[in-house]
Short mmCIF file of C-alpha atoms in Angstrom, two decimals:
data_model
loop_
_atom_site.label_atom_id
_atom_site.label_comp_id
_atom_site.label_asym_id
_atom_site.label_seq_id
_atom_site.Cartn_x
_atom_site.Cartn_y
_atom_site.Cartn_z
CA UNK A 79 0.00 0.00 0.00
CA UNK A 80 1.78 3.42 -0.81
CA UNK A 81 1.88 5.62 1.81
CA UNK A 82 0.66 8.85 0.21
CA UNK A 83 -2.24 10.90 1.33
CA UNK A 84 -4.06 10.36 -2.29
CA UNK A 85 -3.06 7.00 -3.51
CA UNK A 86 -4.61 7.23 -6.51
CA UNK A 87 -2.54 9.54 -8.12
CA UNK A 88 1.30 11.12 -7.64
CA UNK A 89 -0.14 14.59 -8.91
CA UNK A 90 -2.84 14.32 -6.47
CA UNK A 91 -0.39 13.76 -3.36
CA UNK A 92 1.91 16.37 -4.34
CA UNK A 93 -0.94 18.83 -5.17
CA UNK A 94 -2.51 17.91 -1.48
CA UNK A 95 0.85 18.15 0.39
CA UNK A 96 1.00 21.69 -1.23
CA UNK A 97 -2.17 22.81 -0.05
CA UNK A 98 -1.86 21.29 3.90
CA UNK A 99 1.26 23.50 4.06
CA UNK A 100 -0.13 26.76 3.07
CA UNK A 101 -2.86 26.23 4.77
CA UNK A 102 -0.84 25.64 8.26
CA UNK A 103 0.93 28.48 7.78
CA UNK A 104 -2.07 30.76 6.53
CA UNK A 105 -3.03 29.58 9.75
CA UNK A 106 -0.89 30.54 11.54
CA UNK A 107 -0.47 34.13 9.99
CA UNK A 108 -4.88 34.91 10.34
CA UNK A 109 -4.21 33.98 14.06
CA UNK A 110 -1.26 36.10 14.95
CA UNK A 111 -2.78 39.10 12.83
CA UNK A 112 -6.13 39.07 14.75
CA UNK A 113 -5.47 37.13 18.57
CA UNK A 114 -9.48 37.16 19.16
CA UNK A 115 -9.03 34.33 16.98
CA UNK A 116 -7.17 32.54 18.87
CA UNK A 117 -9.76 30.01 19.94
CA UNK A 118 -10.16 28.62 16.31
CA UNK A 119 -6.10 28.05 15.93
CA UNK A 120 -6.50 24.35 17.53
CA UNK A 121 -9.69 23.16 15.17
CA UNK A 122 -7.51 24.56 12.02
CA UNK A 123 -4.61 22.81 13.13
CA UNK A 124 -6.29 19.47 13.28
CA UNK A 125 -8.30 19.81 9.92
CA UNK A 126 -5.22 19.07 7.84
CA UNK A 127 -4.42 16.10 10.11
CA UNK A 128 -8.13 14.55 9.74
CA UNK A 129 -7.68 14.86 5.97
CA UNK A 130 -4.65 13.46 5.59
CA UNK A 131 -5.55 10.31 7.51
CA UNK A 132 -9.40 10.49 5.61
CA UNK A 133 -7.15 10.32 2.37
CA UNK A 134 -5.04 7.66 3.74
CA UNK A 135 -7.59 5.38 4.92
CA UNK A 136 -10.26 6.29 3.27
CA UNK A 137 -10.34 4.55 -0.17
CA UNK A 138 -9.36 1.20 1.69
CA UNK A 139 -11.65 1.43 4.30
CA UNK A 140 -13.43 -2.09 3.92
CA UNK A 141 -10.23 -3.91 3.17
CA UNK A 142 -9.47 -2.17 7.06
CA UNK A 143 -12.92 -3.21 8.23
CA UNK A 144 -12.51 -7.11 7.66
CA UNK A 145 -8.81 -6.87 8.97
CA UNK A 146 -6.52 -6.24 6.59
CA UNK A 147 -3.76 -4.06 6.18
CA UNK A 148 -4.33 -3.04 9.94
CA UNK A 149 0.14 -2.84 10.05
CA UNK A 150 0.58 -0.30 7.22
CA UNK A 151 -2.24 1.64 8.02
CA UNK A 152 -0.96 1.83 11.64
CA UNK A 153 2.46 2.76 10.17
CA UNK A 154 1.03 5.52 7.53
CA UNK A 155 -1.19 7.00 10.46
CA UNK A 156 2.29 7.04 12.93
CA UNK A 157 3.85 8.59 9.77
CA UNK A 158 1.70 11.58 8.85
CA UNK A 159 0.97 12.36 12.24
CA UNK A 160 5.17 12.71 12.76
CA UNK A 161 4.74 14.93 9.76
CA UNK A 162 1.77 16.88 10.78
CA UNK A 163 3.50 17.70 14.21
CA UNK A 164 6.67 18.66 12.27
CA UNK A 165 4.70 20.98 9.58
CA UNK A 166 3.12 22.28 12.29
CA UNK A 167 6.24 23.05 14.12
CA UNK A 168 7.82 24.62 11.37
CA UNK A 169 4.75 26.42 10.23
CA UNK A 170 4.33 28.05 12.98
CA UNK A 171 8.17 29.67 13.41
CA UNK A 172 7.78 30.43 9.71
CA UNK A 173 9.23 29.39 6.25
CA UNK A 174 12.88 29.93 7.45
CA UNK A 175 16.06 29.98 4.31
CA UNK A 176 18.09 27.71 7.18
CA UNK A 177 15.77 25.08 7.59
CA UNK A 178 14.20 25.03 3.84
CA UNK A 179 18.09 24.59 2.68
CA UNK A 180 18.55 21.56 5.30
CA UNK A 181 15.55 19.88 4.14
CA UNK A 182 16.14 20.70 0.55
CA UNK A 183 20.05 18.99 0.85
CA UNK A 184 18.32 16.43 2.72
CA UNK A 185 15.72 15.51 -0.08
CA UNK A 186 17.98 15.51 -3.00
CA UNK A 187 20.63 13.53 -1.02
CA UNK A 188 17.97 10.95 -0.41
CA UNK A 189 17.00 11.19 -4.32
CA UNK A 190 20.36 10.51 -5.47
CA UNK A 191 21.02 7.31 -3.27
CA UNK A 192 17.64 6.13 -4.46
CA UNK A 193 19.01 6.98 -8.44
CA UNK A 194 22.13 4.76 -7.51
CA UNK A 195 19.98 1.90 -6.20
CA UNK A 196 18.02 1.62 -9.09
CA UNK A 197 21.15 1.95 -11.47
CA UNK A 198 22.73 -1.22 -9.38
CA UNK A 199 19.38 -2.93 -9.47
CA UNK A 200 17.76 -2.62 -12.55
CA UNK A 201 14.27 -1.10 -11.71
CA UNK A 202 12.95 0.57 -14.53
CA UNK A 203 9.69 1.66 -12.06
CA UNK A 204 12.08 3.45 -10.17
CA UNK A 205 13.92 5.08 -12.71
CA UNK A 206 11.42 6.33 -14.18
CA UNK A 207 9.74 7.97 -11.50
CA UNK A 208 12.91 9.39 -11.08
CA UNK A 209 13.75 10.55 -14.59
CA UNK A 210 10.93 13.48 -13.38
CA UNK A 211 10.99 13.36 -10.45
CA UNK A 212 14.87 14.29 -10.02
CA UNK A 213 14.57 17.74 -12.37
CA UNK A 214 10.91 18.82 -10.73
CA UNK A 215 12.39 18.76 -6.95
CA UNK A 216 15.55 19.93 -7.74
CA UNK A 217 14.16 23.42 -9.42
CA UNK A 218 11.11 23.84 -7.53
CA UNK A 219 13.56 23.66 -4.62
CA UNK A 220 15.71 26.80 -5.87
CA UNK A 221 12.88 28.11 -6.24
CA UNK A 222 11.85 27.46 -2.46
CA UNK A 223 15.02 28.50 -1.45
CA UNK A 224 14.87 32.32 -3.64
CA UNK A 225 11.56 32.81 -2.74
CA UNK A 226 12.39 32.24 1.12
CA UNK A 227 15.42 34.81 0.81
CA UNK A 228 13.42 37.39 -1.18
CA UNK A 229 10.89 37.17 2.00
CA UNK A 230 13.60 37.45 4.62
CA UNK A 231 15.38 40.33 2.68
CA UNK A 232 11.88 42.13 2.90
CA UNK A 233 11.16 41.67 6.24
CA UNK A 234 14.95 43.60 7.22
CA UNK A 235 14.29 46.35 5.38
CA UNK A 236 10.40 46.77 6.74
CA UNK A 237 12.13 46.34 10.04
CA UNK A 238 14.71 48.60 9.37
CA UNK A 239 12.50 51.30 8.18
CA UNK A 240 10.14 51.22 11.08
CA UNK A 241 7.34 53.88 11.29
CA UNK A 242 9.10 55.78 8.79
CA UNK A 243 5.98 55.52 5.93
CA UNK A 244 6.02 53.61 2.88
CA UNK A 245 9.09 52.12 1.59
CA UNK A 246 9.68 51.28 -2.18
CA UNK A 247 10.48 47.18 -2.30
CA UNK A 248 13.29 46.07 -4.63
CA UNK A 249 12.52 42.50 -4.30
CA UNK A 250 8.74 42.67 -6.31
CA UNK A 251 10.88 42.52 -9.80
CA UNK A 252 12.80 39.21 -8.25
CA UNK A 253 8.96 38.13 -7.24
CA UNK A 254 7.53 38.53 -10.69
CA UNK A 255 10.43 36.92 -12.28
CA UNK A 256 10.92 34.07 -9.77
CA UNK A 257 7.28 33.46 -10.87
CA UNK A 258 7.55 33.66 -14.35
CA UNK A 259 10.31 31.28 -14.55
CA UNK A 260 8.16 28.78 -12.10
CA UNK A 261 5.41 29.12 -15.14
CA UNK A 262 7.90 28.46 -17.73
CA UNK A 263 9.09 25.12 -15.71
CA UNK A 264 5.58 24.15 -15.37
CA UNK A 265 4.94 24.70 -19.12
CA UNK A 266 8.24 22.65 -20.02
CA UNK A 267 7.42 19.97 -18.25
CA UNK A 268 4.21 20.01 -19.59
CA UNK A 269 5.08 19.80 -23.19
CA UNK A 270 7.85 17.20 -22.58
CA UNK A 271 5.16 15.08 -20.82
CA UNK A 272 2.78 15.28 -23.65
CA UNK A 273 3.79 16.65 -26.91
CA UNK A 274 7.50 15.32 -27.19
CA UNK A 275 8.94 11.86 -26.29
CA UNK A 276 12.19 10.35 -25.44
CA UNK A 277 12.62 9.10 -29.05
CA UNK A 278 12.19 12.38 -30.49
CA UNK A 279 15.36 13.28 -28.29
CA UNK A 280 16.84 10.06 -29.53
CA UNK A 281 16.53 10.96 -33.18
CA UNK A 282 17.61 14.03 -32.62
CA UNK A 283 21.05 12.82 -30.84
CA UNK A 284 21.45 10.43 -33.82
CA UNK A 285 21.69 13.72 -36.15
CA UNK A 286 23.63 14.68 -34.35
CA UNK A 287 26.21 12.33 -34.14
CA UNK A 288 28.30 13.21 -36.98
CA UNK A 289 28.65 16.66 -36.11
CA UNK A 290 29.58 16.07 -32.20
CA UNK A 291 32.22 13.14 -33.29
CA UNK A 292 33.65 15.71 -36.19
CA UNK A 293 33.96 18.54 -33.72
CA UNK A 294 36.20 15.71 -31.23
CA UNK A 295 38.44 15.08 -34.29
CA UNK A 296 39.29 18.77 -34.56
CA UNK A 297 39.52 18.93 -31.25
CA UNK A 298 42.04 15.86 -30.34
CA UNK A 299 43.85 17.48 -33.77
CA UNK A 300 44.35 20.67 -31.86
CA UNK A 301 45.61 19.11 -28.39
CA UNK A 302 47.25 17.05 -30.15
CA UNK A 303 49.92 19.36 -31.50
CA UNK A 304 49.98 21.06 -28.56
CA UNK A 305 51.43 18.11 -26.69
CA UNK A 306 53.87 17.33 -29.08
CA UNK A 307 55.06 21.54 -29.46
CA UNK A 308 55.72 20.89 -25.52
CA UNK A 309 56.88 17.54 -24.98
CA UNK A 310 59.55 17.94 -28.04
CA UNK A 311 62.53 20.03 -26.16
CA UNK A 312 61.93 17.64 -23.10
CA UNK A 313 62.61 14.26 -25.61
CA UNK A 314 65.74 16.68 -27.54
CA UNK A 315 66.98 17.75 -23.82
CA UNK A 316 66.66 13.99 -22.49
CA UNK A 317 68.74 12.53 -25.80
CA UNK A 318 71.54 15.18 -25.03
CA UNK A 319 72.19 14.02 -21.27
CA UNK A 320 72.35 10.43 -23.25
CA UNK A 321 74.46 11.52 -25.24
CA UNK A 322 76.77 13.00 -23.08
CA UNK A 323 76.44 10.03 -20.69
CA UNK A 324 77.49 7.67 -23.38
CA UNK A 325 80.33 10.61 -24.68
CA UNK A 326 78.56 9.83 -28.24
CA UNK A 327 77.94 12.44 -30.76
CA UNK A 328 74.15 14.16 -30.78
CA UNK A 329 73.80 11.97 -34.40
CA UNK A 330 73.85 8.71 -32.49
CA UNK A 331 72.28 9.72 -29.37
CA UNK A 332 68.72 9.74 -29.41
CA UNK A 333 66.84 7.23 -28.24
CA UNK A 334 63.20 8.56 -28.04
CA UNK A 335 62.05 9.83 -31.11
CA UNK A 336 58.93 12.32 -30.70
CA UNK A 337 56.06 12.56 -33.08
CA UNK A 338 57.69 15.88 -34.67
CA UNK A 339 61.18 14.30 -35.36
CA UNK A 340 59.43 11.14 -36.60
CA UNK A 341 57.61 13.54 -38.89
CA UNK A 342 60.58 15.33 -39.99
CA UNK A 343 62.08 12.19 -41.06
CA UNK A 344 59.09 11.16 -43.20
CA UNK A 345 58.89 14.42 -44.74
CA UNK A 346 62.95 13.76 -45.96
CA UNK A 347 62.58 10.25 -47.08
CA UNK A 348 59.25 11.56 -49.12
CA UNK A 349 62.03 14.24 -50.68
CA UNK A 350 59.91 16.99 -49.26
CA UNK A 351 62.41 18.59 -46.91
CA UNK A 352 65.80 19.55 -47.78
CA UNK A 353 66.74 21.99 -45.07
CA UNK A 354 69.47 21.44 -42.79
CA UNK A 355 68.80 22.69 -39.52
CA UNK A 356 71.67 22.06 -36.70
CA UNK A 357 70.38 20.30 -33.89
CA UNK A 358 71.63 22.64 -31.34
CA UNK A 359 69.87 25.74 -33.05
CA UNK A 360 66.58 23.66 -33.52
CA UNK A 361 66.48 22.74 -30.15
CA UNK A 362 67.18 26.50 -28.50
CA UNK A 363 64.09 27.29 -30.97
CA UNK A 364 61.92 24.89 -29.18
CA UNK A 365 62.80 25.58 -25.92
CA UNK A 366 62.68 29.43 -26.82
CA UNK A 367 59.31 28.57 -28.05
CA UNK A 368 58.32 26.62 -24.86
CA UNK A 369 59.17 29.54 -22.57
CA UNK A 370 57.22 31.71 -24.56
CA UNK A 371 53.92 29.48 -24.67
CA UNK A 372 54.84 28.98 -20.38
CA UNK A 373 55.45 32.71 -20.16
CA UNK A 374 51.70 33.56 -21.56
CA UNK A 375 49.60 31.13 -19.46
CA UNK A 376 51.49 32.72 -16.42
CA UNK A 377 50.29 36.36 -17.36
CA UNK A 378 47.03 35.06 -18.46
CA UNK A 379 46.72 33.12 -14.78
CA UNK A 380 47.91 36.56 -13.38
CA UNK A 381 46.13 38.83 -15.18
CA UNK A 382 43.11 36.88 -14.27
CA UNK A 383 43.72 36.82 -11.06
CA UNK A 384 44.91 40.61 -10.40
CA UNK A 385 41.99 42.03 -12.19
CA UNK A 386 39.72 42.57 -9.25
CA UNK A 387 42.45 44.51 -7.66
CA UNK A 388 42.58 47.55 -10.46
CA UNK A 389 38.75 48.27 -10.22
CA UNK A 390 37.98 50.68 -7.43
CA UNK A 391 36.71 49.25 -4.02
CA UNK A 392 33.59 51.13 -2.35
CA UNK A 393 33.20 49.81 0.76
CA UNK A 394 29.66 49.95 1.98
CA UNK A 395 28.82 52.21 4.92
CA UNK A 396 27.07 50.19 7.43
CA UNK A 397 29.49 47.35 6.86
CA UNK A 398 32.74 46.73 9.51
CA UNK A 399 34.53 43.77 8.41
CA UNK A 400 37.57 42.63 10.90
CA UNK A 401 41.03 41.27 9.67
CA UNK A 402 40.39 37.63 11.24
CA UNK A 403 43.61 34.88 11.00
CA UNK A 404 42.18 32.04 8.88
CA UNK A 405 44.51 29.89 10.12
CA UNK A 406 43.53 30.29 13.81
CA UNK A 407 39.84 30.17 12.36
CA UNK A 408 40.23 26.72 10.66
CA UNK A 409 42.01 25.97 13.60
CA UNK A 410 39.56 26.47 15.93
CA UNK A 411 36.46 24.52 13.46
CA UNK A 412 39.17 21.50 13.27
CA UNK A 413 38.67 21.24 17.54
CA UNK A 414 35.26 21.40 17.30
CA UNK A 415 34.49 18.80 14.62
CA UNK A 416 36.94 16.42 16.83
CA UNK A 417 34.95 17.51 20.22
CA UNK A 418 31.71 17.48 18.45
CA UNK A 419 31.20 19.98 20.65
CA UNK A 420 28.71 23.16 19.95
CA UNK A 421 29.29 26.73 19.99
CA UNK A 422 27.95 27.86 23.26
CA UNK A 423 27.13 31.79 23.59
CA UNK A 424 28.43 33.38 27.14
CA UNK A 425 26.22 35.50 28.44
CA UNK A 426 27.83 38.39 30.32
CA UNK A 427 28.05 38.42 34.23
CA UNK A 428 26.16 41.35 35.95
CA UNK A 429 25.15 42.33 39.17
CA UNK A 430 22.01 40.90 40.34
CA UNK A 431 21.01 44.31 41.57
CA UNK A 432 21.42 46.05 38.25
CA UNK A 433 18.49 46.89 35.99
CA UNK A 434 19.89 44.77 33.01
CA UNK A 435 19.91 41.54 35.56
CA UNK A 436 16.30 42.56 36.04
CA UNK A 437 15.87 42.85 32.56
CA UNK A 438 17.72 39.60 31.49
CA UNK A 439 15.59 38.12 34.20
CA UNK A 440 12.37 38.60 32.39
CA UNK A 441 13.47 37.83 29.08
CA UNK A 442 14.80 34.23 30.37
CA UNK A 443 11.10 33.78 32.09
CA UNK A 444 9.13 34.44 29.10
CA UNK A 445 11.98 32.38 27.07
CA UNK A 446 11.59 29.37 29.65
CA UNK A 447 7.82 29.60 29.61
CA UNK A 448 7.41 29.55 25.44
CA UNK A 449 10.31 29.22 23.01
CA UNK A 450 7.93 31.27 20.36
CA UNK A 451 8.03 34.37 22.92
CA UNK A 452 11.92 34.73 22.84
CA UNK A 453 13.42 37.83 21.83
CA UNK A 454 14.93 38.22 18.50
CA UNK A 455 18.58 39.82 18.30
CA UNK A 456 17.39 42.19 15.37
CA UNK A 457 14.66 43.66 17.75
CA UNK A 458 14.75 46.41 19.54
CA UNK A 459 13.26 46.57 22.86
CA UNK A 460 10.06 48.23 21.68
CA UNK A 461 9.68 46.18 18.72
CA UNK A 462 9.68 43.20 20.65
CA UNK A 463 7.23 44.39 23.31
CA UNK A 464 4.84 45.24 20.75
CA UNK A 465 5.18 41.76 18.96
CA UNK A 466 4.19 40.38 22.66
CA UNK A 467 1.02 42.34 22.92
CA UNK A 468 0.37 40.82 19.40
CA UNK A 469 1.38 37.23 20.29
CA UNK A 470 0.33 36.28 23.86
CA UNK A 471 -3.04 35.22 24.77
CA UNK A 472 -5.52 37.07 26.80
CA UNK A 473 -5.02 35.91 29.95
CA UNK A 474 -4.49 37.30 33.73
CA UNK A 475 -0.68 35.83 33.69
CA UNK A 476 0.39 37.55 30.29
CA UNK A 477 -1.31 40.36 30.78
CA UNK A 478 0.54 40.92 34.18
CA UNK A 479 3.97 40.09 32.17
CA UNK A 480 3.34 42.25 29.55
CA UNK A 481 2.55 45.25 31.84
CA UNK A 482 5.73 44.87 34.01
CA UNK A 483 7.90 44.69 31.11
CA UNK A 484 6.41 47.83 29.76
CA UNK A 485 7.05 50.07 32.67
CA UNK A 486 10.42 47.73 32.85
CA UNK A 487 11.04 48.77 29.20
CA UNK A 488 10.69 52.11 30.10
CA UNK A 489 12.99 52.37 32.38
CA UNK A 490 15.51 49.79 30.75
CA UNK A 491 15.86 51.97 27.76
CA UNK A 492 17.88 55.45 29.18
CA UNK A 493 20.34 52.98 31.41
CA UNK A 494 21.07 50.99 28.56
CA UNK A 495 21.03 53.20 25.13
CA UNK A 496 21.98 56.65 27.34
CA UNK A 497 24.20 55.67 29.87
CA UNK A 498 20.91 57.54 32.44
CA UNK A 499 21.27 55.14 35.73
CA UNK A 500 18.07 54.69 36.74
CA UNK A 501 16.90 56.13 39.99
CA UNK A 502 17.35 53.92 43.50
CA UNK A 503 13.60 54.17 44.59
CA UNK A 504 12.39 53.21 41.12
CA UNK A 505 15.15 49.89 40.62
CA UNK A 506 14.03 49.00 44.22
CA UNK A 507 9.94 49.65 43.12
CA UNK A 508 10.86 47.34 40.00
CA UNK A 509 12.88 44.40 41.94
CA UNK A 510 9.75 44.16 44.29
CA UNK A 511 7.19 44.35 41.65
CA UNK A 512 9.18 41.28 40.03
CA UNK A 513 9.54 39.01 42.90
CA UNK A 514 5.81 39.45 43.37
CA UNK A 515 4.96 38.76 40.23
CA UNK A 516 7.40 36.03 39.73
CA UNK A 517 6.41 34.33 43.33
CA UNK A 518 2.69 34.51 41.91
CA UNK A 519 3.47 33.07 38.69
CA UNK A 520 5.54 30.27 39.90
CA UNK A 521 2.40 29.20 42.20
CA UNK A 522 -0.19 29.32 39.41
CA UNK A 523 2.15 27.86 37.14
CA UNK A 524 1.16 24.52 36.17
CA UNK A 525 -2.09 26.45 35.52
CA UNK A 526 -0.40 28.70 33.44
CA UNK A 527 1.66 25.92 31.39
CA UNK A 528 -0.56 23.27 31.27
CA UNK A 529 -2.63 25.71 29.22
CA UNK A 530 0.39 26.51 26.96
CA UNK A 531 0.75 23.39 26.43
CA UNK A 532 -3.15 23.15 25.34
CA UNK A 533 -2.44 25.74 22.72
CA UNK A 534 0.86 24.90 21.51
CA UNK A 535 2.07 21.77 19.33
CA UNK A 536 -0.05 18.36 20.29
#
């Protein structure tokens, strides 16, 4: 039984995969936009899930009724609902270009070992499932991928522009041709699917035969030559030292004969050549001739090389770039591959009676109570207590949160940004209002996660 969520049809599994995805994430974008939704997230997140599992089951239904199958049913439904809680996951954090470009080296990986199976086993099934379905992931992926770095370039510069008014978006050209070219794939495929054939290709390589294994006869001609114009003063050079070994005369010296001095001496017996050269002065030639062909690939390699350095450099303004040692950095990568060990960020010590512990305090509470609530390092302070009014649900807990970090905010802001240390009475106000309200949460708090856990992932 293929595990698919339409078996009757590849197109129809792909096409229903497509539309379970955007429709998690739509989800999760109506819900965050408007939080008196909120109540209708959970029903939305299950409908995919019920379909799925409907499409799975549903065709073979009575074979499941009178018992059989009951194993790979039990294994499709463990398998989509794995998926659906890993959609979901990712869904709701957003189509990220880091985890899109895992999964997309991940799929094609597992597409090419499944290509080399079927070449060592000869499945023709396989292989030809493959022969589209290789191309189609592989471009629909780069497309993925630009579309997912067009989004995040949009969101910087909307974030970077803040209330500033409307700001003119370079990446709706990249949209409309990222688009156009998907269109033109579609249309491709289309037309190679049912207007041409393999054996039109195969007629058309068999015309083209001639041509392609004329071209290669020029071509070995050409390299040809070229080996023997550079491998000639190395066979002259090597008969000298011979010669000189043996203390014979250069006539009776050489023992390799290259393809130019065989040539030479068919050209004399044929009565076509009746020069004579000295061996001495044909052999400076050559090498003359080597240096020179040795001495232009080295200023072409040079040139080529060099030619970044003679246009003028404009460094960009908002860019600092550091003189780092690469060896020290490769260095450093080489310990941690051996280790397997992972990069762990230190968090600077500070005084617990300090307004940035107090801050740091809160942050690491929401953090610990939802990973969804942590606070981006591209966010300022106010930008991140507005996306928590946005985000949190209506309840006593959040609410209470939300309105101590605002008048924590507030106070957060001149210490840290102005170097203003904030007043004794008001730090001491703050520390008490915290303990309070982090003694209070702490004793409602399986409450308080239990219905977290009610609205985050099942």
């Amino acid at each position: 039984m293929p595990l698919l969520l339409f078996p009757q049809s590849d197109w129809l599994a792909f096409l229903g995969g497509l539309i379970l995805l955007w429709w998690a994430r739509s989800v999760e974008v109506w819900t965050e936009q408007r939080p008196a939704r909120q109540r209708w997230r959970a029903p939305a997140r299950l409908l995919p899930l019920a379909l799925a599992l409907g499409g799975v089951w549903g065709p073979l239904l009575p074979q499941l009724l009178v018992g059989r199958f009951l194993v790979d049913f039990s294994l499709a439904a463990l398998l989509l609902v794995w998926l659906w809680r890993r959609a979901l996951a990712r869904a709701r954090l957003g189509f990220e270009h880091e985890a899109l470009t895992r999964s997309f080296r991940l799929g094609f990986l597992a597409l090419l070992a499944s290509l080399m199976l079927a070449l060592l086993a000869p499945w023709r099934d396989l292989l030809a499932v493959l022969s589209l379905t290789l191309p189609l992931f592989f471009f629909s992926g780069l497309l993925t991928l630009s579309l997912a770095r067009l989004s995040t370039i949009r969101r910087q510069r909307l974030r970077r522009a803040g209330d500033t008014g409307a700001v003119a978006d370079p990446t709706r050209p990249w949209l409309l041709a990222l688009a156009l070219l998907s269109l033109l794939i579609l249309l491709l495929v289309a037309l190679l699917e049912t207007i041409f054939s393999f054996v039109t290709f195969q007629a058309a390589i068999t015309l083209l035969t001639p041509v392609v294994a004329r071209a290669w006869d020029w071509v070995s001609e050409v390299l040809l030559w070229l080996i023997v114009l550079i491998l000639t003063p190395f066979f002259d050079l090597f008969a000298l030292v011979v010669a000189a070994v043996r203390r014979e005369g250069p006539a009776s010296a050489p023992v390799l004969i290259s393809p130019a001095t065989l040539r030479r001496q068919l050209l004399t017996q044929q009565g076509q050549s009746h020069l004579s050269v000295p061996p001495l002065l044909l052999m400076g030639g050559r090498l003359l001739l080597l240096l020179l062909i040795i001495g232009g690939l080295l200023w072409l390699v040079i040139r080529v090389v060099h030619l970044g350095r003679w246009q003028s450099l404009v460094p960009e303004v908002e860019e600092e770039r550091e003189m780092l040692n690469p060896l020290a950095l490769l260095g450093e990568r080489l310990r941690q591959r051996r280790g397997q060990r992972r990069r762990r960020v230190l968090i600077e010590p500070l005084p617990p009676t300090s307004l940035r512990w107090l801050y740091r305090a809160w942050l690491q509470d929401l953090a610990a109570r939802d990973r969804t609530w942590v606070r981006h390092p591209a966010e300022t302070p106010q930008e991140y207590l507005a996306r928590l009014r946005t985000s949190l649900p209506a309840t006593t807990s959040t609410q209470q949160l939300v309105e101590f970090g605002d008048q924590l905010t507030q106070a957060y802001l001149p210490e840290r940004y102005g170097g203003q240390p904030a007043e004794a009475g008001r730090l001491a106000a703050l520390r008490q209002s915290w303990k309070k309200l982090h003694t209070s949460l702490s004793t409602r708090g399986g409450r308080f996660d239990d219905r977290q856990k009610s609205e985050g992932p099942s």
